[in-house]
Amino acid sequence: LTFPLLSVTLLVSFGSSMLYGYNLAVVNSPAVHIKAFYNTTWAQRYGHGLAPGPLTLLYSFTVSIFALGGLVGSLLVGVLVDRYGRNGTLSRSTFLVLLAGGLMGFSRKLGSIEMVIIGRFITGLHSGICLSVVPLYLGEIAPKNLRGFLGLVPSIFICLGVFFAQVLGLPELLGKDRFWPLFLSIVVIPASLQLLLLHCFPESPRYLLIERNDIRGATKALRWFLGTPDVQDVIEEMKKEQQSLSSVKMVSVWQLLRDRSVRWQTLSVVVLNAGMQLSGIDAIWFYTNTIFENAGIPVSQIPYTTVGTGAIEVVAGLIGCVTIEKLGRRPLVITGFCTMGICSAGITASLLLQITVPWMRYVAVTCVVGIIAGFCMGPAGVPFLMTAELFTQSHRPAAYIVGGSLNWLCNFTIGFIFPFLQMSTGAFCYLVFCGICLLVALYIYLIIPETKNKTFMEISRIFA
C-alpha cells in the first residue's frame, strides 16, 4: 500500500463518495423546515397553503428526485469514462456539485421551491456518475491483493457522509430553520478540494494501455501508483487482457444484455444492485426521524439517537474494510443481507408490540442500528467492487451502467413510495424488506464465486 494509492483513494472517496452519503441523509433532519418553506412560498404565490397530502407528495418528490438524477448520471458513465477517462470524469463532475450548491444555497433568499428540487436533481446526477466511476477507477489502479480494501474505502466515506449530515443536522449546529439552505449546500467544500487536487494524480493505467494503447503512459502511471520501477509483470497481464479483447470492441448495454457468455455475471450485478436498494436501507436513511417517532422515541431525543446510529455505521464500515481481504467478498455480503433481513422483521415485531410493551421502542432502535451496521459491513460497497471484478475491460463500463441504473431506479422507488407504503401497511412494510434481503443472500450463496486475490481474467474463467 503506497502513499500515492492511499492518497488518491482518500481524495476521491472524500470528494465524491462522501457526498453521496451526505445527500442521502441531509434531507432527514430539516424536513420540517423545508416543508414549512414550501408551504409559505406556495401561500405567497397562490394565496393558500398546501394540504398535508400534496405537501407530503411535493417533499417526497424533492427527496426522491435525487435518485432520478443518479439514474441519469449512471446512464452517462459509459460515454464519459470512454471520452475523458476515469480521473478526467471525476474532475469534470465536480462542477455539478458547485452548481447544485449555489442553487440550493440561494433558494430561500429567492423564494424558489424549484431551485431546491433542481439542486437535488443535480447532486443526484453527480452521485450517479461518481458512484460508478470511483470504484471503477480504484478497481483498475489497485493491485489484486488490495482491490477489496481500496474498493471498500469509498463505502466508509459514504457512511461518514451520512454521519456528518446527522451531526450537522443537530439543533445546536445547522438544524435550525434559518440554516437549512447552508446545510444543503455545504457539499461544495469537499468537491472544491477534489477539483484542486485530483489533477495531480495520473489516469488509470488499464484505461491508458487497453483502451488508449498508451504503453508509456500506463507504465509511468503504474510506477507512480505502485512506487516501484519494476511493473513489467503488471504490464504483461494487461497486454494479455488487451490481446484477448483485440477482436472485441467496447460493448454497449444492449450487447451486454444479449451476450450469453456473461449472462450470469450480468444477472449477478442486477441482483446485487437492485437488492442493495430494495433492502430498505434508503427508507432508513431518508426517514430515520419518522421511523423513530413512530417507534415512540421522544422528539427531543431523536436527533441524538440518529447521530448514534451514524457513528455505529462508520465503525461497521471500518470493520468491513479491514476484514474483506481476510474473509472475502461473499461472507461479508451474505452476513450483511441476512442481518438486515432479520432486523427488518424485528422492526415489524417491535412496532406491533410497543403499544403493550413500552420498552419495545428500544428494540426498534436496535434493529435500525442492526440494519445500518449490516449494510455498511458489506452490501454498501461490495456490489460496486464486484461489478469491476466480474467483467473484463470491454464489458465493464456497460456493466456499471446496468448496475448503476438499477441502483438508482430502486433508490427512487423506495424514496418516493415508502411514506405512502408506511401509511397504508404500517409496521408490516418492513417484512417486504426482510424477504428481499434473505432472497439476495441466498442467491449470492448459490451463484456468485469468491473473487478475492484473483485477476479479472481468472474470474471470467470461473464464470465460464
Short mmCIF file of C-alpha atoms in Angstrom, two decimals:
data_model
loop_
_atom_site.label_atom_id
_atom_site.label_comp_id
_atom_site.label_asym_id
_atom_site.label_seq_id
_atom_site.Cartn_x
_atom_site.Cartn_y
_atom_site.Cartn_z
CA LEU A 1 0.00 0.00 0.00
CA THR A 2 1.84 3.08 -1.25
CA PHE A 3 1.25 6.71 -0.30
CA PRO A 4 0.01 7.68 -3.82
CA LEU A 5 -2.52 4.78 -3.84
CA LEU A 6 -3.82 5.67 -0.40
CA SER A 7 -3.87 9.41 -1.19
CA VAL A 8 -5.94 9.12 -4.38
CA THR A 9 -8.31 6.66 -2.69
CA LEU A 10 -8.93 9.04 0.21
CA LEU A 11 -9.28 12.05 -2.11
CA VAL A 12 -11.92 10.60 -4.45
CA SER A 13 -13.73 8.98 -1.51
CA PHE A 14 -13.84 12.32 0.35
CA GLY A 15 -14.67 14.47 -2.69
CA SER A 16 -17.18 12.14 -4.37
CA SER A 17 -18.38 9.11 -2.37
CA MET A 18 -18.90 11.05 0.86
CA LEU A 19 -21.19 13.48 -0.93
CA TYR A 20 -23.47 10.59 -1.92
CA GLY A 21 -23.90 9.58 1.74
CA TYR A 22 -24.33 13.20 2.83
CA ASN A 23 -27.04 13.87 0.25
CA LEU A 24 -28.87 10.69 1.21
CA ALA A 25 -29.27 11.81 4.82
CA VAL A 26 -29.23 15.62 4.56
CA VAL A 27 -32.99 15.85 3.95
CA ASN A 28 -33.81 13.92 7.12
CA SER A 29 -33.44 16.45 9.96
CA PRO A 30 -34.53 19.67 8.15
CA ALA A 31 -37.69 18.03 6.73
CA VAL A 32 -40.00 20.14 8.93
CA HIS A 33 -38.23 23.39 7.97
CA ILE A 34 -38.19 22.60 4.24
CA LYS A 35 -41.90 21.70 4.32
CA ALA A 36 -42.64 24.95 6.13
CA PHE A 37 -40.68 26.87 3.45
CA TYR A 38 -42.65 25.07 0.72
CA ASN A 39 -45.94 25.90 2.43
CA THR A 40 -45.04 29.57 2.97
CA THR A 41 -43.75 30.02 -0.59
CA TRP A 42 -46.84 28.35 -2.03
CA ALA A 43 -49.11 30.61 0.05
CA GLN A 44 -47.22 33.73 -1.14
CA ARG A 45 -47.60 32.68 -4.77
CA TYR A 46 -51.15 31.35 -4.86
CA GLY A 47 -52.82 32.82 -1.77
CA HIS A 48 -53.28 29.48 0.06
CA GLY A 49 -51.07 26.87 1.65
CA LEU A 50 -50.68 23.20 0.71
CA ALA A 51 -52.85 20.46 2.20
CA PRO A 52 -50.95 17.69 4.07
CA GLY A 53 -51.29 15.21 1.18
CA PRO A 54 -49.91 17.43 -1.60
CA LEU A 55 -47.21 18.75 0.78
CA THR A 56 -46.06 15.18 1.53
CA LEU A 57 -46.09 14.43 -2.20
CA LEU A 58 -44.00 17.52 -3.03
CA TYR A 59 -41.49 16.75 -0.28
CA SER A 60 -41.27 13.07 -1.27
CA PHE A 61 -40.55 14.22 -4.83
CA THR A 62 -37.77 16.50 -3.50
CA VAL A 63 -36.24 13.57 -1.62
CA SER A 64 -36.54 11.05 -4.44
CA ILE A 65 -35.56 13.28 -7.39
CA PHE A 66 -32.01 12.85 -6.10
CA ALA A 67 -32.32 9.25 -7.30
CA LEU A 68 -33.68 10.29 -10.69
CA GLY A 69 -30.60 12.46 -11.14
CA GLY A 70 -28.50 9.48 -10.12
CA LEU A 71 -30.22 7.34 -12.74
CA VAL A 72 -29.40 9.87 -15.48
CA GLY A 73 -25.82 10.12 -14.22
CA SER A 74 -25.34 6.35 -14.25
CA LEU A 75 -26.55 6.21 -17.87
CA LEU A 76 -23.85 8.73 -18.84
CA VAL A 77 -20.99 6.80 -17.23
CA GLY A 78 -20.06 4.74 -20.30
CA VAL A 79 -19.75 7.78 -22.59
CA LEU A 80 -17.89 9.88 -20.02
CA VAL A 81 -15.26 7.32 -18.99
CA ASP A 82 -14.60 6.43 -22.61
CA ARG A 83 -14.11 10.07 -23.62
CA TYR A 84 -12.46 11.62 -20.56
CA GLY A 85 -11.07 8.60 -18.68
CA ARG A 86 -11.73 7.76 -15.05
CA ASN A 87 -9.76 10.60 -13.45
CA GLY A 88 -10.99 13.15 -16.01
CA THR A 89 -14.64 12.23 -15.46
CA LEU A 90 -14.34 12.65 -11.68
CA SER A 91 -12.66 16.06 -12.09
CA ARG A 92 -15.29 17.40 -14.50
CA SER A 93 -18.24 16.11 -12.48
CA THR A 94 -17.19 18.34 -9.57
CA PHE A 95 -18.64 21.38 -11.37
CA LEU A 96 -22.10 19.80 -10.98
CA VAL A 97 -21.76 19.99 -7.18
CA LEU A 98 -20.73 23.64 -7.31
CA LEU A 99 -23.79 24.44 -9.45
CA ALA A 100 -26.17 22.47 -7.22
CA GLY A 101 -24.74 24.01 -4.05
CA GLY A 102 -25.34 27.52 -5.44
CA LEU A 103 -28.95 26.72 -6.37
CA MET A 104 -29.87 25.20 -3.01
CA GLY A 105 -27.92 27.79 -1.02
CA PHE A 106 -29.81 30.75 -2.53
CA SER A 107 -33.22 29.04 -2.86
CA ARG A 108 -34.70 30.51 0.33
CA LYS A 109 -33.39 34.01 -0.36
CA LEU A 110 -35.02 33.93 -3.81
CA GLY A 111 -38.18 32.16 -2.60
CA SER A 112 -37.82 29.30 -5.08
CA ILE A 113 -39.03 25.75 -4.43
CA GLU A 114 -37.77 24.84 -7.90
CA MET A 115 -34.16 25.70 -7.03
CA VAL A 116 -34.20 23.15 -4.18
CA ILE A 117 -35.64 20.44 -6.44
CA ILE A 118 -33.26 21.18 -9.35
CA GLY A 119 -30.31 21.31 -6.93
CA ARG A 120 -31.28 17.90 -5.54
CA PHE A 121 -31.52 16.54 -9.09
CA ILE A 122 -28.03 17.84 -9.98
CA THR A 123 -26.46 16.43 -6.80
CA GLY A 124 -28.05 13.11 -7.80
CA LEU A 125 -26.56 13.46 -11.28
CA HIS A 126 -23.11 13.90 -9.72
CA SER A 127 -23.59 10.96 -7.35
CA GLY A 128 -24.84 8.74 -10.19
CA ILE A 129 -21.63 9.38 -12.11
CA CYS A 130 -19.26 9.08 -9.15
CA LEU A 131 -20.88 6.06 -7.53
CA SER A 132 -19.83 4.05 -10.60
CA VAL A 133 -16.62 5.85 -11.62
CA VAL A 134 -14.92 5.87 -8.17
CA PRO A 135 -14.95 2.05 -7.73
CA LEU A 136 -14.12 1.65 -11.43
CA TYR A 137 -11.05 3.90 -11.04
CA LEU A 138 -9.90 2.33 -7.77
CA GLY A 139 -10.53 -1.21 -9.03
CA GLU A 140 -8.28 -0.55 -12.03
CA ILE A 141 -5.38 1.11 -10.18
CA ALA A 142 -5.29 -1.30 -7.20
CA PRO A 143 -3.11 -4.44 -7.11
CA LYS A 144 -5.28 -7.55 -6.86
CA ASN A 145 -4.34 -8.14 -3.19
CA LEU A 146 -5.54 -4.61 -2.27
CA ARG A 147 -8.59 -4.39 -4.53
CA GLY A 148 -11.01 -5.32 -1.75
CA PHE A 149 -9.52 -2.96 0.82
CA LEU A 150 -9.31 0.06 -1.51
CA GLY A 151 -12.70 -0.80 -3.02
CA LEU A 152 -14.41 -0.56 0.38
CA VAL A 153 -12.82 2.75 1.44
CA PRO A 154 -15.49 4.70 -0.53
CA SER A 155 -18.22 2.86 1.41
CA ILE A 156 -16.67 4.08 4.68
CA PHE A 157 -16.84 7.63 3.34
CA ILE A 158 -20.48 7.09 2.30
CA CYS A 159 -21.16 6.19 5.95
CA LEU A 160 -19.11 9.21 7.07
CA GLY A 161 -21.21 11.40 4.78
CA VAL A 162 -24.39 10.13 6.42
CA PHE A 163 -22.83 10.66 9.86
CA PHE A 164 -21.74 14.23 9.08
CA ALA A 165 -25.26 15.04 7.82
CA GLN A 166 -26.71 13.70 11.07
CA VAL A 167 -24.24 15.64 13.25
CA LEU A 168 -24.61 18.92 11.35
CA GLY A 169 -28.39 18.47 11.50
CA LEU A 170 -28.44 18.72 15.30
CA PRO A 171 -30.39 21.73 16.66
CA GLU A 172 -27.16 23.15 18.16
CA LEU A 173 -25.46 23.28 14.72
CA LEU A 174 -27.26 23.63 11.35
CA GLY A 175 -30.56 22.09 12.45
CA LYS A 176 -32.21 25.46 12.93
CA ASP A 177 -34.76 26.80 10.46
CA ARG A 178 -32.57 29.63 9.14
CA PHE A 179 -29.61 27.33 8.37
CA TRP A 180 -31.16 24.63 6.16
CA PRO A 181 -30.04 26.22 2.81
CA LEU A 182 -26.44 26.23 4.12
CA PHE A 183 -26.94 22.67 5.37
CA LEU A 184 -27.91 21.50 1.85
CA SER A 185 -25.15 23.43 0.05
CA ILE A 186 -22.11 22.71 2.25
CA VAL A 187 -21.19 19.89 -0.17
CA VAL A 188 -19.26 22.44 -2.26
CA ILE A 189 -16.33 22.32 0.22
CA PRO A 190 -15.15 18.70 -0.33
CA ALA A 191 -15.98 18.98 -4.04
CA SER A 192 -13.74 22.06 -4.37
CA LEU A 193 -10.88 20.24 -2.63
CA GLN A 194 -11.15 17.35 -5.09
CA LEU A 195 -11.22 19.75 -8.04
CA LEU A 196 -8.00 21.40 -6.83
CA LEU A 197 -6.02 18.22 -6.13
CA LEU A 198 -7.24 15.42 -8.42
CA HIS A 199 -5.31 16.66 -11.47
CA CYS A 200 -2.09 15.83 -9.55
CA PHE A 201 -2.86 12.09 -9.89
CA PRO A 202 -2.46 10.05 -13.12
CA GLU A 203 -5.16 8.30 -15.14
CA SER A 204 -6.00 4.60 -14.71
CA PRO A 205 -3.13 2.51 -16.20
CA ARG A 206 -5.58 -0.09 -17.50
CA TYR A 207 -7.54 2.59 -19.34
CA LEU A 208 -4.35 4.05 -20.83
CA LEU A 209 -2.98 0.71 -22.06
CA ILE A 210 -6.06 -1.31 -23.00
CA GLU A 211 -8.32 1.44 -24.37
CA ARG A 212 -5.79 4.09 -25.46
CA ASN A 213 -2.85 1.78 -26.28
CA ASP A 214 -0.56 4.18 -24.41
CA ILE A 215 2.03 1.77 -23.02
CA ARG A 216 4.39 4.56 -21.97
CA GLY A 217 1.68 6.45 -20.07
CA ALA A 218 0.41 3.24 -18.42
CA THR A 219 3.95 2.29 -17.32
CA LYS A 220 4.56 5.75 -15.86
CA ALA A 221 1.20 5.70 -14.02
CA LEU A 222 1.85 2.21 -12.63
CA ARG A 223 5.30 3.18 -11.35
CA TRP A 224 3.78 6.25 -9.70
CA PHE A 225 0.94 4.33 -8.03
CA LEU A 226 2.92 1.22 -7.02
CA GLY A 227 6.09 3.06 -6.00
CA THR A 228 8.42 0.71 -7.88
CA PRO A 229 10.15 0.82 -11.29
CA ASP A 230 9.54 -2.92 -11.79
CA VAL A 231 6.00 -3.07 -13.20
CA GLN A 232 6.65 -5.38 -16.17
CA ASP A 233 4.55 -8.25 -14.75
CA VAL A 234 1.50 -6.00 -14.42
CA ILE A 235 2.06 -4.58 -17.91
CA GLU A 236 2.24 -8.12 -19.35
CA GLU A 237 -1.00 -9.10 -17.61
CA MET A 238 -2.71 -6.03 -19.11
CA LYS A 239 -1.31 -6.84 -22.56
CA LYS A 240 -2.75 -10.37 -22.33
CA GLU A 241 -6.16 -8.91 -21.49
CA GLN A 242 -5.77 -6.44 -24.36
CA GLN A 243 -4.91 -9.29 -26.78
CA SER A 244 -7.88 -11.36 -25.61
CA LEU A 245 -10.10 -8.34 -26.30
CA SER A 246 -8.42 -7.35 -29.58
CA SER A 247 -11.37 -8.64 -31.61
CA VAL A 248 -13.93 -7.21 -29.15
CA LYS A 249 -14.84 -3.52 -29.06
CA MET A 250 -16.29 -1.80 -26.00
CA VAL A 251 -19.75 -3.33 -25.75
CA SER A 252 -22.98 -1.35 -25.38
CA VAL A 253 -25.61 -2.05 -22.73
CA TRP A 254 -27.78 -3.84 -25.29
CA GLN A 255 -24.85 -6.02 -26.39
CA LEU A 256 -24.03 -6.80 -22.76
CA LEU A 257 -27.61 -7.93 -22.06
CA ARG A 258 -27.59 -10.15 -25.17
CA ASP A 259 -24.13 -11.66 -24.57
CA ARG A 260 -24.69 -15.23 -23.33
CA SER A 261 -21.02 -15.60 -22.31
CA VAL A 262 -21.51 -13.08 -19.46
CA ARG A 263 -25.14 -13.90 -18.66
CA TRP A 264 -24.51 -14.97 -15.05
CA GLN A 265 -22.19 -12.03 -14.36
CA THR A 266 -24.85 -9.62 -15.65
CA LEU A 267 -27.60 -11.29 -13.63
CA SER A 268 -25.40 -11.15 -10.52
CA VAL A 269 -24.84 -7.40 -10.99
CA VAL A 270 -28.62 -6.93 -11.36
CA VAL A 271 -29.38 -8.88 -8.18
CA LEU A 272 -26.64 -7.18 -6.12
CA ASN A 273 -27.50 -3.62 -7.12
CA ALA A 274 -31.29 -3.96 -7.04
CA GLY A 275 -31.13 -5.92 -3.79
CA MET A 276 -28.90 -3.31 -2.17
CA GLN A 277 -31.53 -0.57 -2.64
CA LEU A 278 -34.66 -2.71 -2.18
CA SER A 279 -33.25 -3.92 1.15
CA GLY A 280 -34.85 -0.84 2.70
CA ILE A 281 -31.64 0.97 3.66
CA ASP A 282 -32.71 4.14 1.83
CA ALA A 283 -36.01 4.16 3.68
CA ILE A 284 -33.98 4.07 6.91
CA TRP A 285 -31.65 6.89 5.79
CA PHE A 286 -34.30 9.14 4.23
CA TYR A 287 -36.85 8.78 7.03
CA THR A 288 -34.88 7.86 10.18
CA ASN A 289 -36.57 10.54 12.29
CA THR A 290 -40.04 9.45 11.16
CA ILE A 291 -39.27 5.79 11.96
CA PHE A 292 -38.02 6.68 15.45
CA GLU A 293 -41.06 8.91 16.02
CA ASN A 294 -43.37 6.03 15.10
CA ALA A 295 -41.40 3.81 17.49
CA GLY A 296 -42.27 6.19 20.33
CA ILE A 297 -38.87 7.84 20.88
CA PRO A 298 -39.37 11.34 22.41
CA VAL A 299 -38.98 14.03 19.74
CA SER A 300 -36.26 15.84 21.72
CA GLN A 301 -34.11 12.67 21.77
CA ILE A 302 -34.50 11.69 18.11
CA PRO A 303 -31.63 13.81 16.61
CA TYR A 304 -29.14 12.38 19.13
CA THR A 305 -30.39 8.82 18.62
CA THR A 306 -29.92 9.32 14.87
CA VAL A 307 -26.32 10.54 15.37
CA GLY A 308 -25.63 7.43 17.46
CA THR A 309 -26.73 5.19 14.59
CA GLY A 310 -24.45 7.17 12.26
CA ALA A 311 -21.43 6.57 14.49
CA ILE A 312 -22.15 2.84 14.54
CA GLU A 313 -22.39 2.65 10.74
CA VAL A 314 -18.93 4.26 10.40
CA VAL A 315 -17.49 1.63 12.78
CA ALA A 316 -19.24 -1.14 10.80
CA GLY A 317 -17.80 0.23 7.56
CA LEU A 318 -14.29 0.19 9.05
CA ILE A 319 -14.75 -3.43 10.18
CA GLY A 320 -15.81 -4.42 6.65
CA CYS A 321 -12.86 -2.60 5.10
CA VAL A 322 -10.34 -4.25 7.43
CA THR A 323 -11.75 -7.79 7.13
CA ILE A 324 -12.64 -8.02 3.42
CA GLU A 325 -9.23 -9.30 2.31
CA LYS A 326 -9.23 -11.89 5.11
CA LEU A 327 -12.83 -13.11 4.93
CA GLY A 328 -13.54 -12.46 1.23
CA ARG A 329 -16.43 -10.74 -0.55
CA ARG A 330 -19.12 -13.44 -0.26
CA PRO A 331 -19.13 -13.91 3.56
CA LEU A 332 -19.35 -10.16 4.17
CA VAL A 333 -22.24 -9.59 1.77
CA ILE A 334 -24.19 -12.69 2.83
CA THR A 335 -23.80 -11.79 6.52
CA GLY A 336 -24.83 -8.19 5.80
CA PHE A 337 -28.02 -9.09 3.93
CA CYS A 338 -29.02 -11.74 6.50
CA THR A 339 -28.53 -9.24 9.35
CA MET A 340 -30.63 -6.66 7.53
CA GLY A 341 -33.40 -9.19 6.85
CA ILE A 342 -33.61 -10.34 10.46
CA CYS A 343 -33.57 -6.76 11.79
CA SER A 344 -36.31 -5.68 9.33
CA ALA A 345 -38.53 -8.41 10.77
CA GLY A 346 -37.51 -7.20 14.24
CA ILE A 347 -38.71 -3.65 13.46
CA THR A 348 -42.12 -5.01 12.44
CA ALA A 349 -42.40 -7.03 15.66
CA SER A 350 -41.27 -4.16 17.89
CA LEU A 351 -43.64 -1.62 16.31
CA LEU A 352 -46.57 -4.01 16.69
CA LEU A 353 -45.78 -4.79 20.34
CA GLN A 354 -44.75 -1.32 21.57
CA ILE A 355 -48.37 -0.40 22.45
CA THR A 356 -48.48 -3.10 25.13
CA VAL A 357 -44.74 -3.35 25.86
CA PRO A 358 -43.24 0.18 26.11
CA TRP A 359 -39.58 -0.96 26.15
CA MET A 360 -40.02 -2.42 22.62
CA ARG A 361 -39.23 1.08 21.28
CA TYR A 362 -35.60 0.39 22.17
CA VAL A 363 -35.76 -2.90 20.27
CA ALA A 364 -36.87 -0.89 17.23
CA VAL A 365 -33.84 1.40 17.62
CA THR A 366 -31.56 -1.63 18.00
CA CYS A 367 -32.99 -3.16 14.81
CA VAL A 368 -32.46 0.10 12.88
CA VAL A 369 -28.85 0.08 14.09
CA GLY A 370 -28.55 -3.58 13.02
CA ILE A 371 -29.82 -2.80 9.50
CA ILE A 372 -27.37 0.08 9.08
CA ALA A 373 -24.43 -1.89 10.53
CA GLY A 374 -25.20 -4.94 8.37
CA PHE A 375 -25.41 -2.76 5.28
CA CYS A 376 -22.17 -0.85 5.96
CA MET A 377 -20.15 -4.01 6.63
CA GLY A 378 -20.67 -5.43 3.13
CA PRO A 379 -23.59 -4.51 0.87
CA ALA A 380 -22.67 -0.79 0.95
CA GLY A 381 -19.51 -1.19 -1.13
CA VAL A 382 -19.02 -4.76 -2.29
CA PRO A 383 -21.59 -4.67 -5.17
CA PHE A 384 -19.69 -1.79 -6.81
CA LEU A 385 -16.37 -3.57 -6.23
CA MET A 386 -17.69 -6.86 -7.63
CA THR A 387 -19.09 -5.11 -10.72
CA ALA A 388 -15.48 -4.20 -11.58
CA GLU A 389 -14.23 -7.70 -10.73
CA LEU A 390 -16.81 -9.77 -12.61
CA PHE A 391 -16.11 -8.23 -16.04
CA THR A 392 -13.15 -7.61 -18.33
CA GLN A 393 -12.30 -4.15 -19.68
CA SER A 394 -14.58 -4.34 -22.73
CA HIS A 395 -17.73 -5.10 -20.69
CA ARG A 396 -17.02 -3.12 -17.51
CA PRO A 397 -18.46 0.34 -18.42
CA ALA A 398 -21.71 -1.21 -19.74
CA ALA A 399 -21.97 -3.33 -16.57
CA TYR A 400 -21.66 -0.20 -14.43
CA ILE A 401 -24.42 1.45 -16.47
CA VAL A 402 -26.73 -1.54 -15.88
CA GLY A 403 -25.91 -1.82 -12.17
CA GLY A 404 -25.99 1.92 -11.59
CA SER A 405 -29.31 2.39 -13.42
CA LEU A 406 -31.00 -0.33 -11.37
CA ASN A 407 -29.44 1.01 -8.21
CA TRP A 408 -30.87 4.48 -8.74
CA LEU A 409 -34.22 3.32 -10.12
CA CYS A 410 -34.79 1.24 -7.00
CA ASN A 411 -33.49 4.12 -4.85
CA PHE A 412 -36.10 6.44 -6.39
CA THR A 413 -38.86 3.87 -5.97
CA ILE A 414 -38.13 3.36 -2.26
CA GLY A 415 -37.66 7.08 -1.54
CA PHE A 416 -40.93 8.01 -3.25
CA ILE A 417 -43.30 5.24 -2.15
CA PHE A 418 -42.05 4.49 1.38
CA PRO A 419 -44.10 7.22 3.16
CA PHE A 420 -47.26 6.01 1.40
CA LEU A 421 -46.36 2.33 1.95
CA GLN A 422 -45.88 3.08 5.63
CA MET A 423 -49.23 4.91 5.83
CA SER A 424 -51.12 2.04 4.17
CA THR A 425 -49.44 -1.05 5.72
CA GLY A 426 -47.94 0.31 8.92
CA ALA A 427 -45.29 -1.86 10.55
CA PHE A 428 -45.79 -4.68 8.02
CA CYS A 429 -43.95 -2.73 5.28
CA TYR A 430 -40.63 -3.86 6.78
CA LEU A 431 -41.49 -7.52 6.10
CA VAL A 432 -41.13 -6.76 2.37
CA PHE A 433 -37.53 -5.66 3.00
CA CYS A 434 -36.93 -8.77 5.12
CA GLY A 435 -37.94 -11.10 2.27
CA ILE A 436 -35.82 -9.27 -0.31
CA CYS A 437 -32.69 -9.34 1.89
CA LEU A 438 -32.93 -13.07 2.56
CA LEU A 439 -33.53 -13.91 -1.11
CA VAL A 440 -30.48 -11.86 -2.20
CA ALA A 441 -28.32 -13.60 0.43
CA LEU A 442 -29.48 -16.99 -0.88
CA TYR A 443 -28.65 -16.03 -4.49
CA ILE A 444 -25.13 -14.90 -3.54
CA TYR A 445 -24.55 -18.13 -1.59
CA LEU A 446 -25.66 -20.33 -4.51
CA ILE A 447 -24.34 -18.44 -7.55
CA ILE A 448 -21.56 -15.88 -7.00
CA PRO A 449 -17.99 -17.22 -6.54
CA GLU A 450 -15.33 -15.70 -4.31
CA THR A 451 -13.20 -13.16 -6.22
CA LYS A 452 -10.56 -12.41 -3.59
CA ASN A 453 -6.95 -12.31 -4.89
CA LYS A 454 -7.93 -13.25 -8.47
CA THR A 455 -7.16 -11.38 -11.68
CA PHE A 456 -10.01 -10.21 -13.91
CA MET A 457 -9.20 -12.95 -16.44
CA GLU A 458 -9.24 -15.67 -13.74
CA ILE A 459 -12.67 -14.51 -12.52
CA SER A 460 -14.02 -14.60 -16.09
CA ARG A 461 -12.77 -18.19 -16.48
CA ILE A 462 -14.50 -19.23 -13.23
CA PHE A 463 -17.86 -18.00 -14.58
CA ALA A 464 -17.21 -19.55 -17.98
#
